[in-house]
Short mmCIF file of C-alpha atoms in Angstrom, two decimals:
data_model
loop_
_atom_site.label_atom_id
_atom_site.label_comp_id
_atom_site.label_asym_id
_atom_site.label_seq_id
_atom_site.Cartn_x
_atom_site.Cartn_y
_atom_site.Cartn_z
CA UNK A 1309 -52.67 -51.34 -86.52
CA UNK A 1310 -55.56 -50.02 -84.56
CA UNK A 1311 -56.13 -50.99 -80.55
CA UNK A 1312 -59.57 -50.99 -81.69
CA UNK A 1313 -59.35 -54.12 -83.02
CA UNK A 1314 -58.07 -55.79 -80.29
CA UNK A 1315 -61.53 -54.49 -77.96
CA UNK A 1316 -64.74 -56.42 -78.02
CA UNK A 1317 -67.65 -55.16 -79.66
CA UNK A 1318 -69.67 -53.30 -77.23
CA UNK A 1319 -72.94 -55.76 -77.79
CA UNK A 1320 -70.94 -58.76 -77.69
CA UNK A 1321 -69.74 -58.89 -74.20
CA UNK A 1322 -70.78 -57.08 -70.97
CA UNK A 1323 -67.16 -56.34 -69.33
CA UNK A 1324 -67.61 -56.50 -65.55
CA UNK A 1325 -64.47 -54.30 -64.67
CA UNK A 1326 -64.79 -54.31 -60.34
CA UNK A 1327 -64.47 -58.67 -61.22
CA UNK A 1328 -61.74 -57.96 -63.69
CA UNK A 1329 -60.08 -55.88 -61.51
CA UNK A 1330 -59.89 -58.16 -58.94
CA UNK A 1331 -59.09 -61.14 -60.93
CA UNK A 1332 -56.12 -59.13 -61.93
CA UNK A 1333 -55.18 -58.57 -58.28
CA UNK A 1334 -54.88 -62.28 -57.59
CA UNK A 1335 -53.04 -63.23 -60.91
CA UNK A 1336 -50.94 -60.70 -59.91
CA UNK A 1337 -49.37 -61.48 -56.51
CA UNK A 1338 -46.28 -59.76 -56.37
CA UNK A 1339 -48.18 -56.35 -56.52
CA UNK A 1340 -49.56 -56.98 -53.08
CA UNK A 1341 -47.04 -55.68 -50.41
CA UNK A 1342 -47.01 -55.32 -47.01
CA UNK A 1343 -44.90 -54.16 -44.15
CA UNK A 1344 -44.39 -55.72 -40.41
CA UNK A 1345 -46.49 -54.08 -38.35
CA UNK A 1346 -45.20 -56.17 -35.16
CA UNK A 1347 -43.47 -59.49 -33.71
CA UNK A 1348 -44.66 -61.28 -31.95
CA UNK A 1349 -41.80 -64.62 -31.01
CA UNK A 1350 -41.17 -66.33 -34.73
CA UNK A 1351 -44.63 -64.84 -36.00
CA UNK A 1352 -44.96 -61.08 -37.54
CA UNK A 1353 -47.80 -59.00 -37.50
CA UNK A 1354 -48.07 -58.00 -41.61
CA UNK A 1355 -51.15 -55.03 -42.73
CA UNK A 1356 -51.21 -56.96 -45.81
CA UNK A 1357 -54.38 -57.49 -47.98
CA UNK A 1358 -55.87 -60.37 -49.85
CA UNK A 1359 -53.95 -62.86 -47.86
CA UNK A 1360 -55.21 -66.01 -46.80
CA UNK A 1361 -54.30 -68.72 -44.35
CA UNK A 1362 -52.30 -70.96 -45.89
CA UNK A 1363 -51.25 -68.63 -48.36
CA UNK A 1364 -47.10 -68.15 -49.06
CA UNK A 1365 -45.67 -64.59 -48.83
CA UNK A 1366 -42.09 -63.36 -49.37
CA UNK A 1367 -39.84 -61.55 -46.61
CA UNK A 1368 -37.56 -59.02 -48.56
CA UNK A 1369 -34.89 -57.12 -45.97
CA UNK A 1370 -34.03 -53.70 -47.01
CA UNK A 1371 -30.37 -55.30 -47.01
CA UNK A 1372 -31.35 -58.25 -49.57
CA UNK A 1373 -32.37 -61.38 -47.71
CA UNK A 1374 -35.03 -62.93 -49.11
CA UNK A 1375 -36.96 -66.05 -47.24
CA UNK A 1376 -40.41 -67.36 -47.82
CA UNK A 1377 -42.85 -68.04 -45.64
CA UNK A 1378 -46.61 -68.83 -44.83
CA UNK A 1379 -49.72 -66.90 -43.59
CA UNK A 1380 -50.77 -68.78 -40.10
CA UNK A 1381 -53.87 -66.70 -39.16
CA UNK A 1382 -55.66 -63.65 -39.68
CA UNK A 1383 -56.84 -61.20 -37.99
CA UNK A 1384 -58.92 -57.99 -39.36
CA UNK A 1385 -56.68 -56.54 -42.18
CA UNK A 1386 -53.43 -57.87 -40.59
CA UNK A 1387 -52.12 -61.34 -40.92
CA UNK A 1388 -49.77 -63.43 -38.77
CA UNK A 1389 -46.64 -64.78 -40.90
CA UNK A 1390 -44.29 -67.41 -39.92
CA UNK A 1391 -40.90 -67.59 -41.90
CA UNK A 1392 -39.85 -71.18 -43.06
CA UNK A 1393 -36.26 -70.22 -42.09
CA UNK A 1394 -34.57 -68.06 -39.61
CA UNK A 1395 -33.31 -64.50 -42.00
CA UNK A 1396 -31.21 -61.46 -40.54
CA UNK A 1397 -32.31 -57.88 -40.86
CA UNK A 1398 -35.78 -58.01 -40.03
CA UNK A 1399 -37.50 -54.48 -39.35
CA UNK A 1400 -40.13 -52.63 -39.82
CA UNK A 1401 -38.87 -51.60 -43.41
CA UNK A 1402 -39.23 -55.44 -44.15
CA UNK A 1403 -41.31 -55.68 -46.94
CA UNK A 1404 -43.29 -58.81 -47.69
CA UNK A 1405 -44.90 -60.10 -50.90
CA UNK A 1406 -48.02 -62.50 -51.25
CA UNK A 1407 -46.19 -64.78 -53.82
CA UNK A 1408 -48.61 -68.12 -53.92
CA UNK A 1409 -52.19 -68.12 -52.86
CA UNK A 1410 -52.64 -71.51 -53.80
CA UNK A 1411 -50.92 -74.63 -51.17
CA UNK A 1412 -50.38 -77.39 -54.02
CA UNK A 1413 -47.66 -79.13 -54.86
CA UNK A 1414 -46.48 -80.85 -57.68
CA UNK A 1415 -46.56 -85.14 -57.89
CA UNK A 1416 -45.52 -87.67 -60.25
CA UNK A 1417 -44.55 -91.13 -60.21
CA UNK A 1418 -40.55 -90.31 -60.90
CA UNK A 1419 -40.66 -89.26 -57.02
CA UNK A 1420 -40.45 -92.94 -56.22
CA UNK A 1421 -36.62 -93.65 -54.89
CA UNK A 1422 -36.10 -89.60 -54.30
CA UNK A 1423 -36.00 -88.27 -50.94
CA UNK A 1424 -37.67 -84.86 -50.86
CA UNK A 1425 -38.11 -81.69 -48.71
CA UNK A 1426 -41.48 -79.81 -47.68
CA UNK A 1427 -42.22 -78.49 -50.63
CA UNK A 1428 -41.16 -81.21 -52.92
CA UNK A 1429 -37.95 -80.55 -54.14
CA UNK A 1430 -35.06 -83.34 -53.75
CA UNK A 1431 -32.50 -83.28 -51.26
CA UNK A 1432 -30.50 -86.05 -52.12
CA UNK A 1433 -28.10 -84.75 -54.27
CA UNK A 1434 -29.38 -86.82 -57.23
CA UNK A 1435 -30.87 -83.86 -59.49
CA UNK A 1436 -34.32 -82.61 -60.57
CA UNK A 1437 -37.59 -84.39 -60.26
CA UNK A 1438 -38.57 -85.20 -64.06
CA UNK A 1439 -41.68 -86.52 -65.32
CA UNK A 1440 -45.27 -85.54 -65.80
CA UNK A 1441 -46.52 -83.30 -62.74
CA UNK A 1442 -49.87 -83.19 -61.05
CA UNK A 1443 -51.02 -80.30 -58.78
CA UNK A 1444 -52.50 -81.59 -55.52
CA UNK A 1445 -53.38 -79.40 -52.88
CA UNK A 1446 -52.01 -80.13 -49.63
CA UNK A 1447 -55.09 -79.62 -47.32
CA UNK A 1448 -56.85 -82.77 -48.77
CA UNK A 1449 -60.34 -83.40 -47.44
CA UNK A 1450 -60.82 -86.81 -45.69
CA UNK A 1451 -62.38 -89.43 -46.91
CA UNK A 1452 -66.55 -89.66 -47.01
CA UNK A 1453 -67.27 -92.19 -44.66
CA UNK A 1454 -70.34 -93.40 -46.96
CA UNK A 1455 -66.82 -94.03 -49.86
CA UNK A 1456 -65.15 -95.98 -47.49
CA UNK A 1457 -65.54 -99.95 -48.01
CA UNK A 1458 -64.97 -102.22 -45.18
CA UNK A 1459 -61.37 -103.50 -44.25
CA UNK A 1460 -61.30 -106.93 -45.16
CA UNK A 1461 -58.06 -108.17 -46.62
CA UNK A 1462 -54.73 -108.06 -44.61
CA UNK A 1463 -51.65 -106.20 -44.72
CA UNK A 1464 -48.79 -108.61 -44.57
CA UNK A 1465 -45.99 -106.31 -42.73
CA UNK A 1466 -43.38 -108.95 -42.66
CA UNK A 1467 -42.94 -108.36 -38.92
CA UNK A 1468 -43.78 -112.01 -36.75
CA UNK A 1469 -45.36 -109.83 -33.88
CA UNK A 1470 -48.16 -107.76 -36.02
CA UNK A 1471 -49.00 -111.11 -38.18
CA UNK A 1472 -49.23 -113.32 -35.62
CA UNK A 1473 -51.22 -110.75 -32.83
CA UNK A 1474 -52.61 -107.38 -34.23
CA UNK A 1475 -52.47 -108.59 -37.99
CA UNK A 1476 -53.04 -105.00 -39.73
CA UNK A 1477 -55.61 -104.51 -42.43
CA UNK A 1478 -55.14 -102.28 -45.42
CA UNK A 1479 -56.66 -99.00 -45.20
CA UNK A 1480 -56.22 -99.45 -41.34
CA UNK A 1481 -54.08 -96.40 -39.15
CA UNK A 1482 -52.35 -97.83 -36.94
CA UNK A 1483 -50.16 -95.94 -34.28
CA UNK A 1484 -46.53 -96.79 -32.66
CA UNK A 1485 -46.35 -95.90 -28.87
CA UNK A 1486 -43.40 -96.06 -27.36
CA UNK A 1487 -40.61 -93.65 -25.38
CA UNK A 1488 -37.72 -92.52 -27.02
CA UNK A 1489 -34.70 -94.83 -28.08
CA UNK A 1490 -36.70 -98.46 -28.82
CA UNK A 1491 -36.71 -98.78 -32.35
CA UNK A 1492 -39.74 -96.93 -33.45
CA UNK A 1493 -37.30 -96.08 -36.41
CA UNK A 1494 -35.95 -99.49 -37.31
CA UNK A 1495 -39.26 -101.07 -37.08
CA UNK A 1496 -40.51 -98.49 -39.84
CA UNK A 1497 -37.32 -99.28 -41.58
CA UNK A 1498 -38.62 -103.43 -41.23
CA UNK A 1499 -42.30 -102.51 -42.31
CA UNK A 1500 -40.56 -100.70 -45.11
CA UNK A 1501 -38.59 -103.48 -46.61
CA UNK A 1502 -41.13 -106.38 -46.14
CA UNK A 1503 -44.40 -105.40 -46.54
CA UNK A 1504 -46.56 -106.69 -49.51
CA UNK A 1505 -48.05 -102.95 -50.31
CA UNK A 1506 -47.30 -101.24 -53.61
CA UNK A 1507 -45.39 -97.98 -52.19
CA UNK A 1508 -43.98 -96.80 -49.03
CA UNK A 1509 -44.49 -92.78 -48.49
CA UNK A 1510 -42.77 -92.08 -45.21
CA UNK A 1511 -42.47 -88.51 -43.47
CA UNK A 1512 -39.71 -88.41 -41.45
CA UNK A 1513 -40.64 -85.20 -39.27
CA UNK A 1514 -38.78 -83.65 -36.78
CA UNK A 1515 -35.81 -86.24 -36.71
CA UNK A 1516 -32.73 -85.30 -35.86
CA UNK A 1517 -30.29 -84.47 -38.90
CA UNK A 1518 -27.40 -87.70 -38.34
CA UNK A 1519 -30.36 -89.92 -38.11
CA UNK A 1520 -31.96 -89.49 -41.71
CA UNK A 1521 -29.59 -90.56 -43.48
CA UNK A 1522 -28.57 -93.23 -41.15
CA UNK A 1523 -32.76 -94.43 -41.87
CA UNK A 1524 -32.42 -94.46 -45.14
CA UNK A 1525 -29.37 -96.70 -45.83
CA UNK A 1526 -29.45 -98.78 -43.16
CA UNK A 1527 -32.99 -99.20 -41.91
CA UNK A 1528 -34.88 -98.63 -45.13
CA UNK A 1529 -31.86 -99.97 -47.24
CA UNK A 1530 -31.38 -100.01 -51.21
CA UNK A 1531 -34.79 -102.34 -51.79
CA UNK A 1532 -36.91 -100.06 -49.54
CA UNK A 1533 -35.89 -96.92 -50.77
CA UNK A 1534 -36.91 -98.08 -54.70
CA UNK A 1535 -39.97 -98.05 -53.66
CA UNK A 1536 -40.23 -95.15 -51.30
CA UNK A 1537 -41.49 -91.63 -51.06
CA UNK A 1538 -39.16 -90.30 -48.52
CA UNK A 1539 -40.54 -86.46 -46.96
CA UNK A 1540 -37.90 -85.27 -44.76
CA UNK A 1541 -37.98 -82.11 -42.44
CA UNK A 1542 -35.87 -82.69 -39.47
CA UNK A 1543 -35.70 -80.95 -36.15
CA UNK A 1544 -34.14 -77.69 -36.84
CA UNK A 1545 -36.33 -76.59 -39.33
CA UNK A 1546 -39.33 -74.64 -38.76
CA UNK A 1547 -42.13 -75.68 -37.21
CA UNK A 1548 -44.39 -74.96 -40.24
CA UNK A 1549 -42.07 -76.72 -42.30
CA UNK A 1550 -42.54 -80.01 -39.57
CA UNK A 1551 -46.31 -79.13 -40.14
CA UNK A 1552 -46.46 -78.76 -43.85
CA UNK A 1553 -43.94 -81.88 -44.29
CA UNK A 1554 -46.70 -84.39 -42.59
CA UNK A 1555 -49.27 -82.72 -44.92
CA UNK A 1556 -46.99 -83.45 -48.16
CA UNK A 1557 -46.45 -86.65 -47.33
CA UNK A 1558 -50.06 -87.97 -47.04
CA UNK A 1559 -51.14 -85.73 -50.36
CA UNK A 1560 -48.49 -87.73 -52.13
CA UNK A 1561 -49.62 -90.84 -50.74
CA UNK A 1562 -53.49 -90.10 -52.00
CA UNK A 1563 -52.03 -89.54 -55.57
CA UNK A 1564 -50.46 -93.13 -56.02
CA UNK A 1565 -53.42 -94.59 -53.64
CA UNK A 1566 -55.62 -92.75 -56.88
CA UNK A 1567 -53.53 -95.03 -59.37
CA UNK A 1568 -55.09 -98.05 -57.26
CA UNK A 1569 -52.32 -99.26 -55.52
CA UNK A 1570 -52.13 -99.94 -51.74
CA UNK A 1571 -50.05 -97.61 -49.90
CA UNK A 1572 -48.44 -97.60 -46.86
CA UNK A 1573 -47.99 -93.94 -45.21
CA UNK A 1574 -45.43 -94.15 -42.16
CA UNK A 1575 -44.86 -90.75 -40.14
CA UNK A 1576 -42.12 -90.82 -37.44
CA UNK A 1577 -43.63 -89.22 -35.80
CA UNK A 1578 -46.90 -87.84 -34.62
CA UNK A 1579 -46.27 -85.97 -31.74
CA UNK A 1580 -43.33 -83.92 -33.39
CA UNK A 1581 -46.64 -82.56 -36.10
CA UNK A 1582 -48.45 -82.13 -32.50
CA UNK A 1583 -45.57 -80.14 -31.02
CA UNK A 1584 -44.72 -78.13 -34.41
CA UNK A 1585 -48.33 -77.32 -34.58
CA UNK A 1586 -48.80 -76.54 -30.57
CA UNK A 1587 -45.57 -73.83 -31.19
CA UNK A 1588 -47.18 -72.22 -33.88
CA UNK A 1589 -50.89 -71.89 -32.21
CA UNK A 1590 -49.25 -70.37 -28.89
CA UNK A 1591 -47.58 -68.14 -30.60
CA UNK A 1592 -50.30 -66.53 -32.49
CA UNK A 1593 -52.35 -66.46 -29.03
CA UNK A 1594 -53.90 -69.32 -28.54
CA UNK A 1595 -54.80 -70.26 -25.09
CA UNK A 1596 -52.85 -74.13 -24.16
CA UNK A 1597 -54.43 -76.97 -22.51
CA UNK A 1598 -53.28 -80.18 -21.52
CA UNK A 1599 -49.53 -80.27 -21.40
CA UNK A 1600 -49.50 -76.84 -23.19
CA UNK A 1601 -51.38 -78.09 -26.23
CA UNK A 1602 -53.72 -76.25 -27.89
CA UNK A 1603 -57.45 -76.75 -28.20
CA UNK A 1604 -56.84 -76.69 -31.79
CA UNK A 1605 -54.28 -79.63 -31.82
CA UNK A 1606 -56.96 -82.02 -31.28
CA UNK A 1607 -59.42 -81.28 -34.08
CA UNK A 1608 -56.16 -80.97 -36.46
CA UNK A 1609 -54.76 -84.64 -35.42
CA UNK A 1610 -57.97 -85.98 -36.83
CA UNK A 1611 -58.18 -83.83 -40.16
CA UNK A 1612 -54.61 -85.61 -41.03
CA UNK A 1613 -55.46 -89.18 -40.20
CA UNK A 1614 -58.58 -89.13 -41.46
CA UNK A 1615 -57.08 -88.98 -45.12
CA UNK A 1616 -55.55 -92.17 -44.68
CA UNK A 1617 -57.94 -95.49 -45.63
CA UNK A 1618 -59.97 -97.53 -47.92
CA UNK A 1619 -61.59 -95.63 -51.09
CA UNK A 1620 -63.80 -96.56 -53.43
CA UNK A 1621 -62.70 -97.43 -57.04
CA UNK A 1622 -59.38 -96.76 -55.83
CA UNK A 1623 -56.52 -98.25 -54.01
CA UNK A 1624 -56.06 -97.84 -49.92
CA UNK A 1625 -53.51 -96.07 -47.53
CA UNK A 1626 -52.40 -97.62 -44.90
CA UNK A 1627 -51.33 -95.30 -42.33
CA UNK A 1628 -48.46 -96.05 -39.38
CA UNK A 1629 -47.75 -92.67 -37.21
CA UNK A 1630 -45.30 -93.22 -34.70
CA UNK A 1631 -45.71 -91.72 -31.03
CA UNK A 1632 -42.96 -90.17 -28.82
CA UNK A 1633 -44.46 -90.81 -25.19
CA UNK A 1634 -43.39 -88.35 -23.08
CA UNK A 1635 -41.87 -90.01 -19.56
CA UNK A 1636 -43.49 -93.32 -20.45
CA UNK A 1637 -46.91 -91.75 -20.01
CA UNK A 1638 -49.50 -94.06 -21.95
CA UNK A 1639 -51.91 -91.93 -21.59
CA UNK A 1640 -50.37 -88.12 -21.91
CA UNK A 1641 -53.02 -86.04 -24.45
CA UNK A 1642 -51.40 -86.76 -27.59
CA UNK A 1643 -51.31 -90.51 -26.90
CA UNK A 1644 -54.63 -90.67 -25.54
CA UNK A 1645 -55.76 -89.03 -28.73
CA UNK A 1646 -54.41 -91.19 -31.22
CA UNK A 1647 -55.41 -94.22 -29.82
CA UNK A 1648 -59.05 -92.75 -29.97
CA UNK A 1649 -59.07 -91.50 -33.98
CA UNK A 1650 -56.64 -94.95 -34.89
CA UNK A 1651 -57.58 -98.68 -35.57
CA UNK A 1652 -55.27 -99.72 -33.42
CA UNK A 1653 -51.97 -99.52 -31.64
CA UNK A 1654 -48.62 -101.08 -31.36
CA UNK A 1655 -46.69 -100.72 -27.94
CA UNK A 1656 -43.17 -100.98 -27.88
CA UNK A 1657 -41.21 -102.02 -24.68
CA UNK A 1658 -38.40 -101.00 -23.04
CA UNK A 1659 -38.19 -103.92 -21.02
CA UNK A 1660 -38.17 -105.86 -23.54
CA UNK A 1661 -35.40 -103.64 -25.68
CA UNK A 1662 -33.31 -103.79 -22.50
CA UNK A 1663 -33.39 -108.03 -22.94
CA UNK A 1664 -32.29 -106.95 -26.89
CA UNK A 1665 -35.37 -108.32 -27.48
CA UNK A 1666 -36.44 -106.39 -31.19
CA UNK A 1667 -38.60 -105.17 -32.53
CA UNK A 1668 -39.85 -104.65 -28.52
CA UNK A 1669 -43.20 -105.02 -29.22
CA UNK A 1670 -45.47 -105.90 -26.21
CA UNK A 1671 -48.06 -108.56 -27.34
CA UNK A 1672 -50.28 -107.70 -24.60
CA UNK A 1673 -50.10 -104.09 -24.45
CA UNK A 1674 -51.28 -104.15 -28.54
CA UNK A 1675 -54.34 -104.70 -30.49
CA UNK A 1676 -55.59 -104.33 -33.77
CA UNK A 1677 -59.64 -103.73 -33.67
CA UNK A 1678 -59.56 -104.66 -37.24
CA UNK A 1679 -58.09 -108.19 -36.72
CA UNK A 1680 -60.63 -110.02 -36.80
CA UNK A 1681 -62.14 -108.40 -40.02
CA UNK A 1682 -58.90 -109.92 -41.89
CA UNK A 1683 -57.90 -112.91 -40.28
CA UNK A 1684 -59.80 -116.29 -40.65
CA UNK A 1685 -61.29 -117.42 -36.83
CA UNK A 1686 -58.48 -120.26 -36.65
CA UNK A 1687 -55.73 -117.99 -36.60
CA UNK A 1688 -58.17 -115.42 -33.98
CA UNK A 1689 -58.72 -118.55 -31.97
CA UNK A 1690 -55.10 -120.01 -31.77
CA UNK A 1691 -53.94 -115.96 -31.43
CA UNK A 1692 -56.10 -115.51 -28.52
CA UNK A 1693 -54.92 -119.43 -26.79
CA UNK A 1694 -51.25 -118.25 -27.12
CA UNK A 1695 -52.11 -114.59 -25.69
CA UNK A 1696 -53.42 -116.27 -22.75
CA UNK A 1697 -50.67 -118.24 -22.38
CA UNK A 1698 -48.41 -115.16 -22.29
CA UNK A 1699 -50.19 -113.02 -19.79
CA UNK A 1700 -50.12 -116.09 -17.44
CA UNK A 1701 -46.68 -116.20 -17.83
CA UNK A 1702 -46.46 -112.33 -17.33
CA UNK A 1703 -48.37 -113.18 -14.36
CA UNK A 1704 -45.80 -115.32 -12.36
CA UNK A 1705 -42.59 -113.98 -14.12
CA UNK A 1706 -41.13 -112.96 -10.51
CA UNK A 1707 -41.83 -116.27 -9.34
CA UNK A 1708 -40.49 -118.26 -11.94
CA UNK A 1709 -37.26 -116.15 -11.71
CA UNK A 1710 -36.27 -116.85 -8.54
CA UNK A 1711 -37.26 -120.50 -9.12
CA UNK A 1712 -39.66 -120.22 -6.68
CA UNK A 1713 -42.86 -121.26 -8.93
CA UNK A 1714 -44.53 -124.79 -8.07
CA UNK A 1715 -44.95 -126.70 -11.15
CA UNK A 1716 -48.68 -128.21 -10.98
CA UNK A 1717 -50.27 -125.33 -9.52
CA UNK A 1718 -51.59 -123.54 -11.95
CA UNK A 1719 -51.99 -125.23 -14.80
CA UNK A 1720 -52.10 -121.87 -17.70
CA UNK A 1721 -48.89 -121.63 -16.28
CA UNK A 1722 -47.70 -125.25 -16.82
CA UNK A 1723 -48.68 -124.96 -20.06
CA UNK A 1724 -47.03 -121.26 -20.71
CA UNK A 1725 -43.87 -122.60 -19.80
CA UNK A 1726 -43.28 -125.14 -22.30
CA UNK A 1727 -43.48 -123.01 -25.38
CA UNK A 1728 -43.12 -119.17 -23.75
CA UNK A 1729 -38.91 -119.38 -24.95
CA UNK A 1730 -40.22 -120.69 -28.53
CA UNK A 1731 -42.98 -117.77 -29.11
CA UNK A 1732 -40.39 -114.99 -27.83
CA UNK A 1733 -37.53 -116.54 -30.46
CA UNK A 1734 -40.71 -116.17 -33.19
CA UNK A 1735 -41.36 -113.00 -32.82
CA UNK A 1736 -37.64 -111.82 -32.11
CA UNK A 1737 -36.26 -110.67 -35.68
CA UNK A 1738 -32.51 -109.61 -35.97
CA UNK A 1739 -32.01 -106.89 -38.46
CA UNK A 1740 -31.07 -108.15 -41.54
CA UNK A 1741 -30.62 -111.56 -39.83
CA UNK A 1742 -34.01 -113.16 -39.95
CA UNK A 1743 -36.01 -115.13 -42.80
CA UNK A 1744 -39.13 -113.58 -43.81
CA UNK A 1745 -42.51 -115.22 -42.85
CA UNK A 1746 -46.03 -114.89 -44.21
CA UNK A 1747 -49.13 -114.73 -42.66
CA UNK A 1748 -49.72 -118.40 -43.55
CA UNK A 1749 -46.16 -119.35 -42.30
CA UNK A 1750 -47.15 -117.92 -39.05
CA UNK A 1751 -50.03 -119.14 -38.49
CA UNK A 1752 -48.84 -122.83 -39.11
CA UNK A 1753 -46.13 -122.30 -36.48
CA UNK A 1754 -48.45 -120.59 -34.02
CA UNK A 1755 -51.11 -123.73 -34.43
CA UNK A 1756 -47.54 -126.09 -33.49
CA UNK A 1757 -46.91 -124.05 -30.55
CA UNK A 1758 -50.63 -124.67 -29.36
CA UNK A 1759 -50.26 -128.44 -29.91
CA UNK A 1760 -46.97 -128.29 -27.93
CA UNK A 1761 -48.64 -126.60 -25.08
CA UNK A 1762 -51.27 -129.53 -24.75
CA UNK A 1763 -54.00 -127.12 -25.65
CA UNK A 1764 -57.39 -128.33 -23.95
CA UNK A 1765 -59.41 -127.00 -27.53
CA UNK A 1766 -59.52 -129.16 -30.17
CA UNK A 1767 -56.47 -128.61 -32.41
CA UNK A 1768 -57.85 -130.48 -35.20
CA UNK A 1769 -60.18 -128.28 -36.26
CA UNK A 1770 -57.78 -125.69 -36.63
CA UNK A 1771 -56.36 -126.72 -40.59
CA UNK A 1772 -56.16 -123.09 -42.26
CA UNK A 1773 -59.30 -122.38 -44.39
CA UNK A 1774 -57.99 -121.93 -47.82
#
């Protein structure tokens, strides 16, 4: 049979063979090669063409080993590429291929229960991902801010200390401050199990290895986990994978939040994404700043937890990122930055872990700016009573340790003293030993507590609006 017949007719089509050619060049990554032209720490210098940032390339030894990798910036007709993995034999015969241009992933609903790595696949030994895949790219835009409807209906986390205080609102971002070792973890693993939201994505990033499993069975537990995304990329793994991992994890989170369900996106944590993408930017040149951060770890911080929210026609994420303070520094740059993009922020104490007093959270250190948006003005009213009442016990703790307070001189005090014990054994919850309250429940015992303190307001007004 003639070719001829296979060739358009000459009137029929005007072929455009410079845009054919390089449509050809894209579909066709693997002809693109390059060589290292440098290293520079865990980045190489590549002369390879057509890459872009983001884009995955191949590192092919002349002895065999084969890794992939990522493009992290560019730079005339060189690139900078990071490996995901640490490979033997690198030189300057290396060659590398531009596999992927694209940064999607592929999504479906059968990833609910499965515990999965950067790019997707499972990693907990219970096979293949099966179902019908979506393509979703990574690098998400945020959210137009004209799309996003007010917060207005509550999150119930099932934790007494966020009801009661900083009661959360879905489609809020809420961070986790705290130093190492006072149950950031296990209060994820509480949120996890008793919150009222449809899913639970959570990106464990930069954990170390004993402790993920540890999460999932015993923090998370077999009722989480059904209804968990887990994204998992713990300390030893590249800092682009740490980076990419935090990424995954919200994209998936965006496709279920598109099915109209509320979602609640945990990341433990934060600053481990800061400090992955802090190694990768110094690397390739860029000049630090505070603490050795880079300028462009601030404007990235943002592009991430901007994605979570409320959305139009759709469901909402609600985003938790957890935040490693370094030396009990409140206001180091990645914690001062955090507090300024989220709606609030939850401060754990380790006072208060030291008195095995969990989840440590410290009342008067929190706040949710979204509280009052969700909660009815009884509950912000008593709230705010028994808040006072706290920080005028915080006030003359030393005193009333040593016995040496006066009772009748200050009467906040009086009053604090009568139910402080009671409010501390409400908001103390025992792994796997406490009862679950609602927001209603709560609020019913925190409007008791007011009566028993002899509150000057008038109590009766305060029956819950239905």
């Amino acid at each position: 049979m003639s070719s001829a017949l296979f060739l358009p007719e000459e009137n029929n089509l005007d072929l455009d063979w410079q845009s054919l050619h390089k449509a050809y060049e894209y579909a066709s990554p693997y002809k693109k090669i390059g060589k290292i032209h440098a290293s520079k720490g865990a980045l190489y210098e590549i002369n390879l063409s057509r890459a872009v940032v983001g884009a995955t390339v191949e590192f092919v030894t002349e002895f065999g080993s084969r890794t992939e990798g990522e493009v992290v910036a560019i730079s005339g007709n060189r690139c900078l590429a990071m490996p995901y993995e640490e490979i033997s034999g690198i030189n300057s015969e290396t060659r590398i291929y531009l596999k992927n241009l694209s940064t999607e992933i592929n999504i479906c609903d059968e990833m609910l229960g499965r515990v999965i790595d950067f790019q997707g696949n499972p990693i907990d030994g219970k096979g293949p991902i099966s179902g019908k895949m979506e393509k979703r790219s990574i690098f998400g835009h945020p959210i137009n801010p004209i799309s996003r409807p007010p917060i207005k209906e509550p999150l119930d986390t099932g934790i007494a200390a966020i009801n009661c205080f900083m009661t959360a609102g879905k489609g809020q971002r809420m961070s986790i401050l705290s130093g190492s070792g006072v149950g950031k973890s296990v209060l994820l693993g509480m949120i996890a199990q008793n919150t009222n939201a449809d899913v639970n994505v959570i990106a464990l990033i930069g954990e170390r290895g004993r402790e993920v499993l540890e999460f999932i069975q015993n923090d998370l537990g077999p009722e989480g986990i059904k209804r968990s995304v887990v994204v998992v990329a713990t300390s030893d793994t590249a800092p682009l994978i740490r980076m990419r991992a935090a990424f995954v994890a919200t994209t998936i989170a965006e496709y279920f939040r598109d099915q109209k369900k509320d979602i609640v996106l945990m990341m433990d944590s934060i600053t481990r994404f800061a400090m992955a993408h802090r190694e990768i930017t110094l690397a390739a040149g860029e000049p630090p700043g505070q603490k050795g951060y880079t300028p462009s770890v601030f404007s990235k911080l943002p592009k991430l937890l901007e994605r979570a929210g409320t959305k139009s026609g759709v469901g909402s994420i609600t985003g938790i990122y957890t935040v490693l303070v370094e030396g009990g520094d409140m206001d180091e740059p990645i914690s001062d930055a955090i507090r300024a993009i989220a709606d609030g922020h939850i401060v754990l104490s380790r006072e208060l872990a030291s008195r095995n007093h969990f989840p440590a959270i410290d009342v008067l250190a929190s706040l949710s700016r979204v509280m009052t948006k969700v909660v009815t003005n009884e509950h912000r009213i008593v709230a705010s009573h028994l808040k006072d009442l706290l920080a005028a016990y915080k006030e003359s703790e030393d005193l009333i340790n040593v016995g040496a307070y006066a009772r009748g001189s200050n009467p906040r005090v009086d009053k604090a003293l009568v139910i402080y014990h009671d409010i501390m054994a409400m908001l103390r919850q025992e792994v796997g030993l406490y009862k679950k309250k609602n927001i209603d429940e709560l609020y019913d015992i925190m409007v008791e507590l007011a009566r028993k303190a002899e509150n000057t307001i008038n109590m009766n007004n305060l029956s819950r609006s239905k």
